[in-house]
Structures are given as structure tokens and as C-alpha cells.
Short mmCIF file of C-alpha atoms in Angstrom, two decimals:
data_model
loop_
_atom_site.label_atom_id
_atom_site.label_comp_id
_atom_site.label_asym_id
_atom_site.label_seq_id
_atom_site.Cartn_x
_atom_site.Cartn_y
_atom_site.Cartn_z
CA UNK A 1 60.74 95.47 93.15
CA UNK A 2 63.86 95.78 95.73
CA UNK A 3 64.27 93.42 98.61
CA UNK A 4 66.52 94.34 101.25
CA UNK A 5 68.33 91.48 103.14
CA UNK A 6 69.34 91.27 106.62
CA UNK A 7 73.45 90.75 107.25
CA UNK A 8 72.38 87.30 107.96
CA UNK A 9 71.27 86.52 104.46
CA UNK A 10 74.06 88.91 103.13
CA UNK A 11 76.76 86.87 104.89
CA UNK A 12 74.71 83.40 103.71
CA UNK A 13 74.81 84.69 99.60
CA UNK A 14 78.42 85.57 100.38
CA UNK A 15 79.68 82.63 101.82
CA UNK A 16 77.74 80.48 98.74
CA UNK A 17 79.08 82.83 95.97
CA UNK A 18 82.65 82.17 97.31
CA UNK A 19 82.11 78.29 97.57
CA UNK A 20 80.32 78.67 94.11
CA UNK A 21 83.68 80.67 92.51
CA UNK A 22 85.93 77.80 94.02
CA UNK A 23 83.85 75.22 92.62
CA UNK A 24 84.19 76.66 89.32
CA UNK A 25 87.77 77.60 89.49
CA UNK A 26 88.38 73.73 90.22
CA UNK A 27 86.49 72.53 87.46
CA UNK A 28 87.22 74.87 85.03
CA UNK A 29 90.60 74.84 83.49
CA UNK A 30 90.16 78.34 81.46
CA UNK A 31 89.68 80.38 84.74
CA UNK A 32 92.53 78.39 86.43
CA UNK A 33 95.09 78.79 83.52
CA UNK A 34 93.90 82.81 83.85
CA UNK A 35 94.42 82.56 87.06
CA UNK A 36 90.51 84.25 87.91
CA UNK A 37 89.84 85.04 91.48
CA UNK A 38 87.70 83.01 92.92
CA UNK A 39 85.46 85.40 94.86
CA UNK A 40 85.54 87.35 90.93
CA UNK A 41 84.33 84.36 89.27
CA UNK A 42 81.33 83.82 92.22
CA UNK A 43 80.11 87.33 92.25
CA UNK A 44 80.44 87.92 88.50
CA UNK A 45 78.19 84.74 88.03
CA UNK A 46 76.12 86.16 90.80
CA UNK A 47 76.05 89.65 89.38
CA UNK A 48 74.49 88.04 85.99
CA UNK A 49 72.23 86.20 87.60
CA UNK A 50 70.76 89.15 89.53
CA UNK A 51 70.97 91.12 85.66
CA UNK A 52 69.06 88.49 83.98
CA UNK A 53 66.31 89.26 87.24
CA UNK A 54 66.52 92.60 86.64
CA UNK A 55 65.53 92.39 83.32
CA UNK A 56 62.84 89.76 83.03
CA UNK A 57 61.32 90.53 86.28
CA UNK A 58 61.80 93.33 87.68
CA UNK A 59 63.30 91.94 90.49
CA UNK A 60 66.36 93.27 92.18
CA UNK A 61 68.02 93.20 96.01
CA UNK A 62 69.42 95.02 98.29
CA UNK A 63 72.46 93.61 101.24
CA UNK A 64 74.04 94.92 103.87
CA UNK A 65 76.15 97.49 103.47
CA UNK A 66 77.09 97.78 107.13
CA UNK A 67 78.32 93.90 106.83
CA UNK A 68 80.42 94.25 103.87
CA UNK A 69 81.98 97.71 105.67
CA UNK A 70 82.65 95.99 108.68
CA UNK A 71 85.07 93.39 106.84
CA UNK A 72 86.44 96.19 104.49
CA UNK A 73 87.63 97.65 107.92
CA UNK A 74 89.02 94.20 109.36
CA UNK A 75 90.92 93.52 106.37
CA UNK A 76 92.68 96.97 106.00
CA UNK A 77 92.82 96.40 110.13
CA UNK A 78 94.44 92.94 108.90
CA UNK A 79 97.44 94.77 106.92
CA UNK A 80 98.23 97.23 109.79
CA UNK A 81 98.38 94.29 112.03
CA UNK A 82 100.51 92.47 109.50
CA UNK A 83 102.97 95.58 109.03
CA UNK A 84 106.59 94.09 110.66
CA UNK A 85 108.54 97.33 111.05
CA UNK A 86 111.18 94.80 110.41
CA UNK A 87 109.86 93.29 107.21
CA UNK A 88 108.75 96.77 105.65
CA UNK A 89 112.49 97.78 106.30
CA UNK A 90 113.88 94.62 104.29
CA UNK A 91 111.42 95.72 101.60
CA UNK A 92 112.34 99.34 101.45
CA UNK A 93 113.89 99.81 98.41
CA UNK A 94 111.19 98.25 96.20
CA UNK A 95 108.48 99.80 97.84
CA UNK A 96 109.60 103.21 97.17
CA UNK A 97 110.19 102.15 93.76
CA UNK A 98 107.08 100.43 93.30
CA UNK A 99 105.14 103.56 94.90
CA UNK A 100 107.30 106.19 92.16
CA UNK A 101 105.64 103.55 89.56
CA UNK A 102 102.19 103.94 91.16
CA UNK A 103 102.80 107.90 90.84
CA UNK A 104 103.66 107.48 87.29
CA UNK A 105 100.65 105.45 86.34
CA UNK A 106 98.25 107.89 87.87
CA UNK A 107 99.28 110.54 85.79
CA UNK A 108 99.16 108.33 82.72
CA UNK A 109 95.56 107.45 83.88
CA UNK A 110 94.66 110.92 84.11
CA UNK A 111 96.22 112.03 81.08
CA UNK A 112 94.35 109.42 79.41
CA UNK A 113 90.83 110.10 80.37
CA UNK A 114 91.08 113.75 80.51
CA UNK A 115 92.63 113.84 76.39
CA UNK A 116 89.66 111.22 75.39
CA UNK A 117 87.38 113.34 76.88
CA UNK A 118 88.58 116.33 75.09
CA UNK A 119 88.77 114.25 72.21
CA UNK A 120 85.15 113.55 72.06
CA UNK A 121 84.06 117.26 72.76
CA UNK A 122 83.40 116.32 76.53
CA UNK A 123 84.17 118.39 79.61
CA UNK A 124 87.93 117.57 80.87
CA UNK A 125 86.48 116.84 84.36
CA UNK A 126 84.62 113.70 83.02
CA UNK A 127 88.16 112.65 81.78
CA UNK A 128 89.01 113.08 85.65
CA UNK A 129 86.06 111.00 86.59
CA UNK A 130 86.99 107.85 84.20
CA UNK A 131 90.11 108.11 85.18
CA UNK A 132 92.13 107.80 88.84
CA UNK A 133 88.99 109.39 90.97
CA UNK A 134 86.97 106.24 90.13
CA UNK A 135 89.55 103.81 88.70
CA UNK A 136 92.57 104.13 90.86
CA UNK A 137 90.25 105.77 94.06
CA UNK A 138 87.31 102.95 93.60
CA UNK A 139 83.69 103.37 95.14
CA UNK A 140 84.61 105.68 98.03
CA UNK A 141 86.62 107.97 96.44
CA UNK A 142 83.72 108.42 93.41
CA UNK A 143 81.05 108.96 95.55
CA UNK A 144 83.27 111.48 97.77
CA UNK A 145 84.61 113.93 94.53
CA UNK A 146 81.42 113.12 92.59
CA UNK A 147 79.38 115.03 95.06
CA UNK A 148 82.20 118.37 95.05
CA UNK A 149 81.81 117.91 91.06
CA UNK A 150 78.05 118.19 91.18
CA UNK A 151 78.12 120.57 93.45
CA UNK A 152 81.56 122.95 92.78
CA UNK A 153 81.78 122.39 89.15
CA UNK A 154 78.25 121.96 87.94
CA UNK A 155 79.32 118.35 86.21
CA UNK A 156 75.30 116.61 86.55
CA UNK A 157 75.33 113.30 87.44
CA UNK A 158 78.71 113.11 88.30
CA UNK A 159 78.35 110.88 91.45
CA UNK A 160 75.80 108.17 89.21
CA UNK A 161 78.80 108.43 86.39
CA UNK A 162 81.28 107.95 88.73
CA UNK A 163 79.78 105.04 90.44
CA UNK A 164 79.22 103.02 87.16
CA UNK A 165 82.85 103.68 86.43
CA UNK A 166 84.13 102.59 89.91
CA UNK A 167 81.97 99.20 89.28
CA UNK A 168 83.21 98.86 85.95
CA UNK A 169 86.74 98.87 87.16
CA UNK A 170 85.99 96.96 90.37
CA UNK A 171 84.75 94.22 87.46
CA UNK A 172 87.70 94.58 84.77
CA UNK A 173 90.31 94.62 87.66
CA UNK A 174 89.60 91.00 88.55
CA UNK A 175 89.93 89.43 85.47
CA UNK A 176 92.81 91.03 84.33
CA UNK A 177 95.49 91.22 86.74
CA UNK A 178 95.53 87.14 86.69
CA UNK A 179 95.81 87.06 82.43
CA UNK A 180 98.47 89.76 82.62
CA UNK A 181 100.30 88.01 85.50
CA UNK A 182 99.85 84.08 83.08
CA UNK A 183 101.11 86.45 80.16
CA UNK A 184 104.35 87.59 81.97
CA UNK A 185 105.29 84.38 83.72
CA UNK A 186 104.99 82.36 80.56
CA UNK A 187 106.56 84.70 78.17
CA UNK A 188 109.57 84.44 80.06
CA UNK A 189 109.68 81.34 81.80
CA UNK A 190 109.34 82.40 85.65
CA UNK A 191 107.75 79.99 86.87
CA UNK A 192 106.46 76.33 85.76
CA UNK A 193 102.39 76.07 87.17
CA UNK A 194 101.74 73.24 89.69
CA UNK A 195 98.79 70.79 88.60
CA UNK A 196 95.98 70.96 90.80
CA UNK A 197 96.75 67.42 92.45
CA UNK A 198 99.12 69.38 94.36
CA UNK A 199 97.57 72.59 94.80
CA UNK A 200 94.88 70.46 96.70
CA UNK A 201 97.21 68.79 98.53
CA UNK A 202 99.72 71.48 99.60
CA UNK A 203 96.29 73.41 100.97
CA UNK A 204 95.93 70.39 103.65
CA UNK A 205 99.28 70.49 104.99
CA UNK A 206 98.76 72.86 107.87
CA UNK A 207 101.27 76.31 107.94
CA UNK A 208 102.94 76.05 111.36
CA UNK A 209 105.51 78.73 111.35
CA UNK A 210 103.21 82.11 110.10
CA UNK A 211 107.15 84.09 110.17
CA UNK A 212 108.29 81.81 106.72
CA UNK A 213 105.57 83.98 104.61
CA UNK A 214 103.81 87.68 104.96
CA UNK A 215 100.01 88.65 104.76
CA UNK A 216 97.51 87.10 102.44
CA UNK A 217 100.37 84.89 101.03
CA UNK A 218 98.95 81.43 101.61
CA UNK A 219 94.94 82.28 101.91
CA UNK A 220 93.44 78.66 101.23
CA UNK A 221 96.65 76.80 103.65
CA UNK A 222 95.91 75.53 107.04
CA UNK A 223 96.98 77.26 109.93
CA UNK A 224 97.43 76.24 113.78
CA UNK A 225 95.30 78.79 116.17
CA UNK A 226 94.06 78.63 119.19
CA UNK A 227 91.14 80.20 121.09
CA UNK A 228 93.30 82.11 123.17
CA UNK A 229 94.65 83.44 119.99
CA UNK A 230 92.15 84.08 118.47
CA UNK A 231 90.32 86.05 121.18
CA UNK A 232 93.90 88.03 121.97
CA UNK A 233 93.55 88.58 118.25
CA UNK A 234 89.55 90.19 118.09
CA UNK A 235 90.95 92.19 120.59
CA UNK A 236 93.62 94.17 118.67
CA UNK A 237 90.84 94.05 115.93
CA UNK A 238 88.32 95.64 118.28
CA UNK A 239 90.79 98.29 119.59
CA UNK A 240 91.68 99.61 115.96
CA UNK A 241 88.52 99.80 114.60
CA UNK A 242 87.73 101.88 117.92
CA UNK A 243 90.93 104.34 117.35
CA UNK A 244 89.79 104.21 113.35
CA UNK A 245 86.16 105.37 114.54
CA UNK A 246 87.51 107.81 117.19
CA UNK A 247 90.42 109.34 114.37
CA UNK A 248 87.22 109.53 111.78
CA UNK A 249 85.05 111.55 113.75
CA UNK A 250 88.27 114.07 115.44
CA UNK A 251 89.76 114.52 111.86
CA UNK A 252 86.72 115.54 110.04
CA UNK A 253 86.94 118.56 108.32
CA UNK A 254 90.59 118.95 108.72
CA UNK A 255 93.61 118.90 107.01
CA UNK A 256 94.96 115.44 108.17
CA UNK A 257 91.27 114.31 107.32
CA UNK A 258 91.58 110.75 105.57
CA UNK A 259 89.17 107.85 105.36
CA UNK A 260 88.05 105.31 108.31
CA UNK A 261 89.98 102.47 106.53
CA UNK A 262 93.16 104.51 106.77
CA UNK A 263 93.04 105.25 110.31
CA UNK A 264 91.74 101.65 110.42
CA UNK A 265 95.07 100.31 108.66
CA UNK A 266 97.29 102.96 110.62
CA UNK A 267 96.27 102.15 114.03
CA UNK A 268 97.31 98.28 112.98
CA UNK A 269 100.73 99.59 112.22
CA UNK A 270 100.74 101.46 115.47
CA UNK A 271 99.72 98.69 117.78
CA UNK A 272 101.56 95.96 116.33
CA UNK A 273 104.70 97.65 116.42
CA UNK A 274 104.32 99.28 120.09
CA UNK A 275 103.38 95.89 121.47
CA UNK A 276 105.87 93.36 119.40
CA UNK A 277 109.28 96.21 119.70
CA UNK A 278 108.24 98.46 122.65
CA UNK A 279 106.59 95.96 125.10
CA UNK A 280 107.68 92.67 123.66
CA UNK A 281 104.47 90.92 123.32
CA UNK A 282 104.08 88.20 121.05
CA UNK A 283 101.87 88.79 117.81
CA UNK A 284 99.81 86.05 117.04
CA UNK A 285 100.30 86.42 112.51
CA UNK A 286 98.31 83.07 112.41
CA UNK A 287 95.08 84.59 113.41
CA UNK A 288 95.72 87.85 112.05
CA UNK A 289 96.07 85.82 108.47
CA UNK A 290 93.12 83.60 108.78
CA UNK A 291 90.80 86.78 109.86
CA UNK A 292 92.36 88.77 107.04
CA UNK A 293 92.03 86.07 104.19
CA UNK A 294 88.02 85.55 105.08
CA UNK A 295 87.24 89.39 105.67
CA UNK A 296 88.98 89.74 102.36
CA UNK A 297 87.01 86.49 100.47
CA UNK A 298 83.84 87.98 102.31
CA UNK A 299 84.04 91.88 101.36
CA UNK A 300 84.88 90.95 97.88
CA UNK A 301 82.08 88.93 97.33
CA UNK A 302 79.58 90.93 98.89
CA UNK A 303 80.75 93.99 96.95
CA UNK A 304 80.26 91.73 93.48
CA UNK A 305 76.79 90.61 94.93
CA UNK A 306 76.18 94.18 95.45
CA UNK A 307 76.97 95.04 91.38
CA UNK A 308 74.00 96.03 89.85
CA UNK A 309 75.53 96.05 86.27
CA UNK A 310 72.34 97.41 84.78
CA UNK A 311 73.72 100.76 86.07
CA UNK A 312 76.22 100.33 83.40
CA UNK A 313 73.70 101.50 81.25
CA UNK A 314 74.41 105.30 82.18
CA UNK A 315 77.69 104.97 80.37
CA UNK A 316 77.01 106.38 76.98
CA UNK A 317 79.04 105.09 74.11
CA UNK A 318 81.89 107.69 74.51
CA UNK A 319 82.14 106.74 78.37
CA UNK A 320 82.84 103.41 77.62
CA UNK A 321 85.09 104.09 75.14
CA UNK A 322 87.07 105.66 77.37
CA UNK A 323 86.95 102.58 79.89
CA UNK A 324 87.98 100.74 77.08
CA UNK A 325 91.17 102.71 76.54
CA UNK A 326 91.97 102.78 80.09
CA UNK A 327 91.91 98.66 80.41
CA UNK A 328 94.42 98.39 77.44
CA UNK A 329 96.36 101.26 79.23
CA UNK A 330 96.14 99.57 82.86
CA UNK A 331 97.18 95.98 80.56
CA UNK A 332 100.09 96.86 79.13
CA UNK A 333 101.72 99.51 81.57
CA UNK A 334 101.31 96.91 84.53
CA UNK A 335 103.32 94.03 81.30
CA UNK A 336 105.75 96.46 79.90
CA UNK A 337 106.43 99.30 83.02
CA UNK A 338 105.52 97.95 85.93
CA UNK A 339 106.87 94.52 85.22
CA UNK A 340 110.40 96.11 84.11
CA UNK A 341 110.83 98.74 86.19
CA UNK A 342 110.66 96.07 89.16
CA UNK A 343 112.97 93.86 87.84
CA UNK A 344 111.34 91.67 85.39
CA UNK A 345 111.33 88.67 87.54
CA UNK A 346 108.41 86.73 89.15
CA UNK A 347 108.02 88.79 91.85
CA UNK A 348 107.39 91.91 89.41
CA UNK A 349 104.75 89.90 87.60
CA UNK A 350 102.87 88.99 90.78
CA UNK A 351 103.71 92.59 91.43
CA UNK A 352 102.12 93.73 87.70
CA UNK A 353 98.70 91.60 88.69
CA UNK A 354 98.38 93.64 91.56
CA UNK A 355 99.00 96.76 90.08
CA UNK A 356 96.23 95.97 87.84
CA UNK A 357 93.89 95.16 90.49
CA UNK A 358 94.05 98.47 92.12
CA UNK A 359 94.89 100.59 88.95
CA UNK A 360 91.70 99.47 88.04
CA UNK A 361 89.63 98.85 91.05
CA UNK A 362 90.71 98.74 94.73
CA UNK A 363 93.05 96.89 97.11
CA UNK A 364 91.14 93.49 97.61
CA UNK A 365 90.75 93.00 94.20
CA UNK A 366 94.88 93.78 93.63
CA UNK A 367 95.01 91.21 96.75
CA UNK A 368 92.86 88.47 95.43
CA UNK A 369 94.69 88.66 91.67
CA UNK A 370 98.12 88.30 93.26
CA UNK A 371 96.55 84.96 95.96
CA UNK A 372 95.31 83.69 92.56
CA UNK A 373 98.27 83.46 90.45
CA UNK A 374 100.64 82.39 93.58
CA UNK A 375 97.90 79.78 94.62
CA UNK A 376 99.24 78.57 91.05
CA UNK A 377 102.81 79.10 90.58
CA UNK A 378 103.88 79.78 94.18
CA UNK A 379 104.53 81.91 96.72
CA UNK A 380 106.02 85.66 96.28
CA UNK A 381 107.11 87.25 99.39
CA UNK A 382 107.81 90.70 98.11
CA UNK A 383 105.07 91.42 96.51
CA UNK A 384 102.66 90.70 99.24
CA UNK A 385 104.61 92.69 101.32
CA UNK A 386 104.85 95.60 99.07
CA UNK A 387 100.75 95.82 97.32
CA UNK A 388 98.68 95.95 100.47
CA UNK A 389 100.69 99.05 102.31
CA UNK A 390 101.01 100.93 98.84
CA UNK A 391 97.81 100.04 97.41
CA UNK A 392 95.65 100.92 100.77
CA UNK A 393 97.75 103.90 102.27
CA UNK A 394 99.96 105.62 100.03
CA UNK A 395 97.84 105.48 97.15
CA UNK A 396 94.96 107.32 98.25
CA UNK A 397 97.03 110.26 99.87
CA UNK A 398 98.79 110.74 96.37
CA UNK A 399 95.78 110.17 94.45
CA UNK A 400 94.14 112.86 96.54
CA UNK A 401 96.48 115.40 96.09
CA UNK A 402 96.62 114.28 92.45
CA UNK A 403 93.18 115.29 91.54
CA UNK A 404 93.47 118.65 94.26
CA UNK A 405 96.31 119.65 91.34
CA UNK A 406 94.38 118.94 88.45
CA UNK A 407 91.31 120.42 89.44
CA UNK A 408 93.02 123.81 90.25
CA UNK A 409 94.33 123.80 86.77
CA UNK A 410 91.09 122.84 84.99
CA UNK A 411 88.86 124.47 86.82
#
């Protein structure tokens, strides 16, 4: 039996899930030392729990899917806002050469699933499926190519396969970024971890001055906003979540067609940067912070509370297999590419936790990775500057045209 909940109750389980993952985090030294996401750790437990209901009852439930859209949208909305043509200038350099590494890594993802696949006597396109449609793409993108595989290519079940891989990365992508991150930072000495006396207490000392850090940086740190603010702020919310809605609708079906989070993210860049250079209003970054760090907490954990991992099921034993590979591949090109490539300092291992969060499942999970390991060793400017724009732009343009190329050549 399914029960559906009303956002109310939605926002209610959310809100205890992420108080629930703190708790734990706090108490538990392994999950701290790995450097776990808290809204991870909530859901997963969460997740279980609704399993182990499943199973012995029956029982399952279903939440709103409008809610958790709505904050997907305001945190994308979040790192338009946050987008500093200024700052993204200062950062140009390593962007590009963190994007070329992105590029890279999706054709070692695809080469990965699509030779397993052959491997085990399975069509190439399920290779496609397990690999950047559903691990570097996530949810949406699944659902999207799973229905033109179904349909186009005559792969059955392609959309159900794809979604239990997308949740299957979604999962993995959480709890590895942090261990890879721990790995890197303590192999060569980067950074010594602050004991949780002063983690507490830093988080009390209010952040006055939003211009000494960059999106997402400090998510658990106080900050000074006002109501003004913060209604100035709902405002430019409001107004790019209209121009996302409006761009949706007028691009469908056409070449420049992209998702609603996209133009949702764009028109943040576009605002911010026509208000703050060409009319010279002030930005409020304060509120924009605070609304993106809770949309983010809140979207991640109602996505987790969302997992039904009995759908896991549908992956056979070659399926999984080839999930299996691709975590080891995702583990050790984020520790021994990604991490050198970018300059093998503590920025580039914040920078390799994030990598695994969307090489593996999607921007807020790449987000939450890289708040957990700073929340422990400290702050890294550049690489919260560089994952959100690459990770929720650039990457699903290139993965698009990525699988466009391969499925000309295998099909």
C-alpha cells in the first residue's frame, strides 16, 4: 500500500531527516572522519527504514515531487545569482581546465560501460545507460534518453533501468566524494582536521562580510540578513524561475532546447550581472547563501526520502557489476586525474570530492561532499567557485552532445 503525502508532510520528513543526519554526523566519529554528508547520512537511514517497510509490510510512500522541484530550481537559481562576472573571471583558467577534465571523464565513463556491456554479451546501448546518461546526467537525464531508447532503439525497460542506475549513483556519490577527498588530504598532508569543539564554535560566530567567501562555502555559519533583504532577495528568485518557466515552454522542441534548471541557473547569471555591473545595484550574497544552503539541504533530502531502493532489484547481476566498475573508475580518476591535473593541492582534493559527486550522481550531491569535507578542514574558495557552474551548466550541454555522438555511431 502507497501513501501519498502532502508538501507539508514532505517538507516535515525533510527537515527531520536533515536534523537526524546532523545528529549522527556529531556523534559519530566514522561518518565525520569520512567526511559523510549530512543530508546523505539522514536520507540513507531514511531510505532503509522505508526498505525494511517495504518488505515486511507492504508499506511504502509517496512525497511531493512538486516540493522537492521547486528547491531543485531555487538552488540552481542560487548559483546563477551567486555567479560574480568578476569572480568567474579570477577563476578562469581552472575552470576551463577543470571542465577539459570533466570531458575526459565522460568518455572514460562511457567507454567503460559500453566495453562491460559488450563484455557480458549485452547490447552497447545498456553500456550507455550505466554510464554518463544516468551517472554523469542523474534522474532527469535517464528518464529523458530512456524514453528515445525504448522508443528509437527498441532497448525494453530502458527508462526503469535507467532510473535504478541514476538512484544508485545518486546513493554511491554521497559517500564517496568525502572518503576520496579524507584519502587525498591525508596522504599528502593538506590540511590538519579541526576537532569538533571548534567546528561548533566557528558555526556561531556570525559571517558578516558574504564578499570574503563564494556560494555554498560556509552552509552551517551564521549570517546577518534582514527582511528587506530577504524579500529584495525572493524577488530575484521569483523573477528567474518566471524567465526559467517562460525559456522552458518557448525553447521546446528546438535546437537551443535545454532543461528548466538551466534556464533557471542562466537567468541568475543574467540578472545578477545586469543589476550589480549595468545598473549598480547592490546584491544582497547573504540571502542568496542562506536560501541556497537550505534549498540545497532540503532537495537533497527529499530526493533520498524519495529512494525506493527496492527498485534496485531490476539490476541483474551483470548491471551491477557494471556499477561496480564505474565507482572504482569514478574513485580513482577523481584521486589520481582529477586531483593532479588541478594541481594536487587542497583545493584539487575538495575539487576531486566534487567531481565524484556529480560523476556519479548530480550537482547537490558534488555540493554537499565538498560543504562536508571543508566544514572539516576549511574553507576552499576555488573549488566552490568552479563545481556548481561546471557541474550544473556545462556538464549537461557536453554530456548531451556526448551521447548524440555515440548513439549515431552505435546505432
Amino acid at each position: 500500500m502507497e501513501y501519498t503525502l502532502h508538501g507539508y508532510y514532505t517538507l516535515v520528513a525533510a527537515v527531520i531527516v536533515l536534523l537526524f543526519g546532523r545528529f549522527l554526523v556529531l556523534k559519530i566519529d566514522l561518518l565525520r572522519r569520512y567526511n559523510i554528508p549530512e543530508p546523505v547520512v539522514g536520507g540513507l537511514v531514511a531510505a532503509l527504514a522505508a526498505y525494511g517497510l517495504h518488505s515486511a509490510f507492504g508499506i511504502s510512500a509517496k512525497f511531493s515531487q512538486e516540493l522537492q522541484t521547486s528547491f531543485m530550481l531555487i538552488f540552481f537559481t542560487s548559483i546563477g545569482l551567486s555567479a560574480n562576472i568578476g569572480k568567474l573571471l579570477a577563476g578562469g583558467r581552472a575552470l576551463l581546465i577543470f571542465l577539459l577534465v570533466i570531458i575526459a571523464f565522460i568518455a572514460v565513463q562511457n567507454t567503460v560501460g559500453i566495453s562491460i556491456a559488450k563484455a557480458l554479451g549485452l547490447n552497447p546501448l545498456i553500456g550507455l545507460i550505466t554510464g554518463s546518461i544516468t551517472l554523469t546526467g542523474g534522474h532527469g537525464t535517464a528518464g529523458a534518453w530512456g524514453e528515445i531508447l525504448e522508443n528509437k532503439y527498441g532497448i525494453v525497460g530502458a527508462t526503469t533501468l535507467g532510473m535504478a542506475s541514476a538512484t544508485f549513483g545518486l546513493v554511491i556519490g554521497g559517500l564517496i566524494g568525502g572518503p576520496v577527498a579524507n584519502f587525498l588530504i591525508q596522504r599528502h598532508r593538506l590540511a590538519q582536521a579541526k576537532p569538533i569543539e571548534q567546528i561548533l564554535r566557528e558555526e556561531q560566530q556570525p559571517m558578516a562580510r558574504a564578499e570574503n567567501s563564494v556560494a555554498f562555502e560556509f552552509p552551517h555559519q551564521m549570517r546577518y540578513i534582514t527582511a528587506d533583504n530577504a524579500i529584495t532577495t525572493l524577488g530575484l528568485f521569483a523573477a528567474c524561475l518566471a524567465f526559467a518557466l517562460v525559456m522552458t515552454d518557448f525553447s521546446k522542441g528546438k535546437a537551443y532546447e535545454l532543461p528548466t534548471f538551466v534556464w533557471a541557473l542562466g537567468g541568475g547569471v543574467l540578472l545578477r550581472n545586469t543589476l550589480e555591473l549595468g545598473l549598480k545595484v547592490p546584491i544582497f550574497d547573504r540571502a542568496i547563501d542562506v536560501f541556497g544552503n537550505a534549498s540545497l539541504s532540503l532537495y537533497l533530502a527529499m530526493a533520498l526520502l524519495s529512494l525506493k531502493l527496492w527498485q534496485l532489484a531490476d539490476l541483474a547481476g551483470p548491471l551491477v557489476l557494471i556499477l561496480g566498475v564505474q565507482t572504482m573508475v569514478m574513485a580513482l580518476f577523481a584521486a589520481f586525474v582529477t586531483f593532479r591535473i588541478m594541481g594536487k593541492d587542497y583545493d584539487a582534493a575538495i575539487l576531486s570530492a566534487g567531481h565524484c559527486g556529480f560523476g556519479m550522481g548530480a550537482t547537490p550531491t558534488a555540493i554537499a561532499n565538498m560543504q562536508a569535507v571543508t566544514n572539516m578542514y576549511g574553507p576552499s574558495h576555488k573549488a566552490f567557485l568552479i563545481v556548481p557552474l561546471v557541474g550544473a551548466f556545462f556538464i549537461d550541454i557536453i554530456n548531451a552532445a556526448t551521447i548524440q555522438m555515440i548513439l549515431k555511431v552505435l546505432g
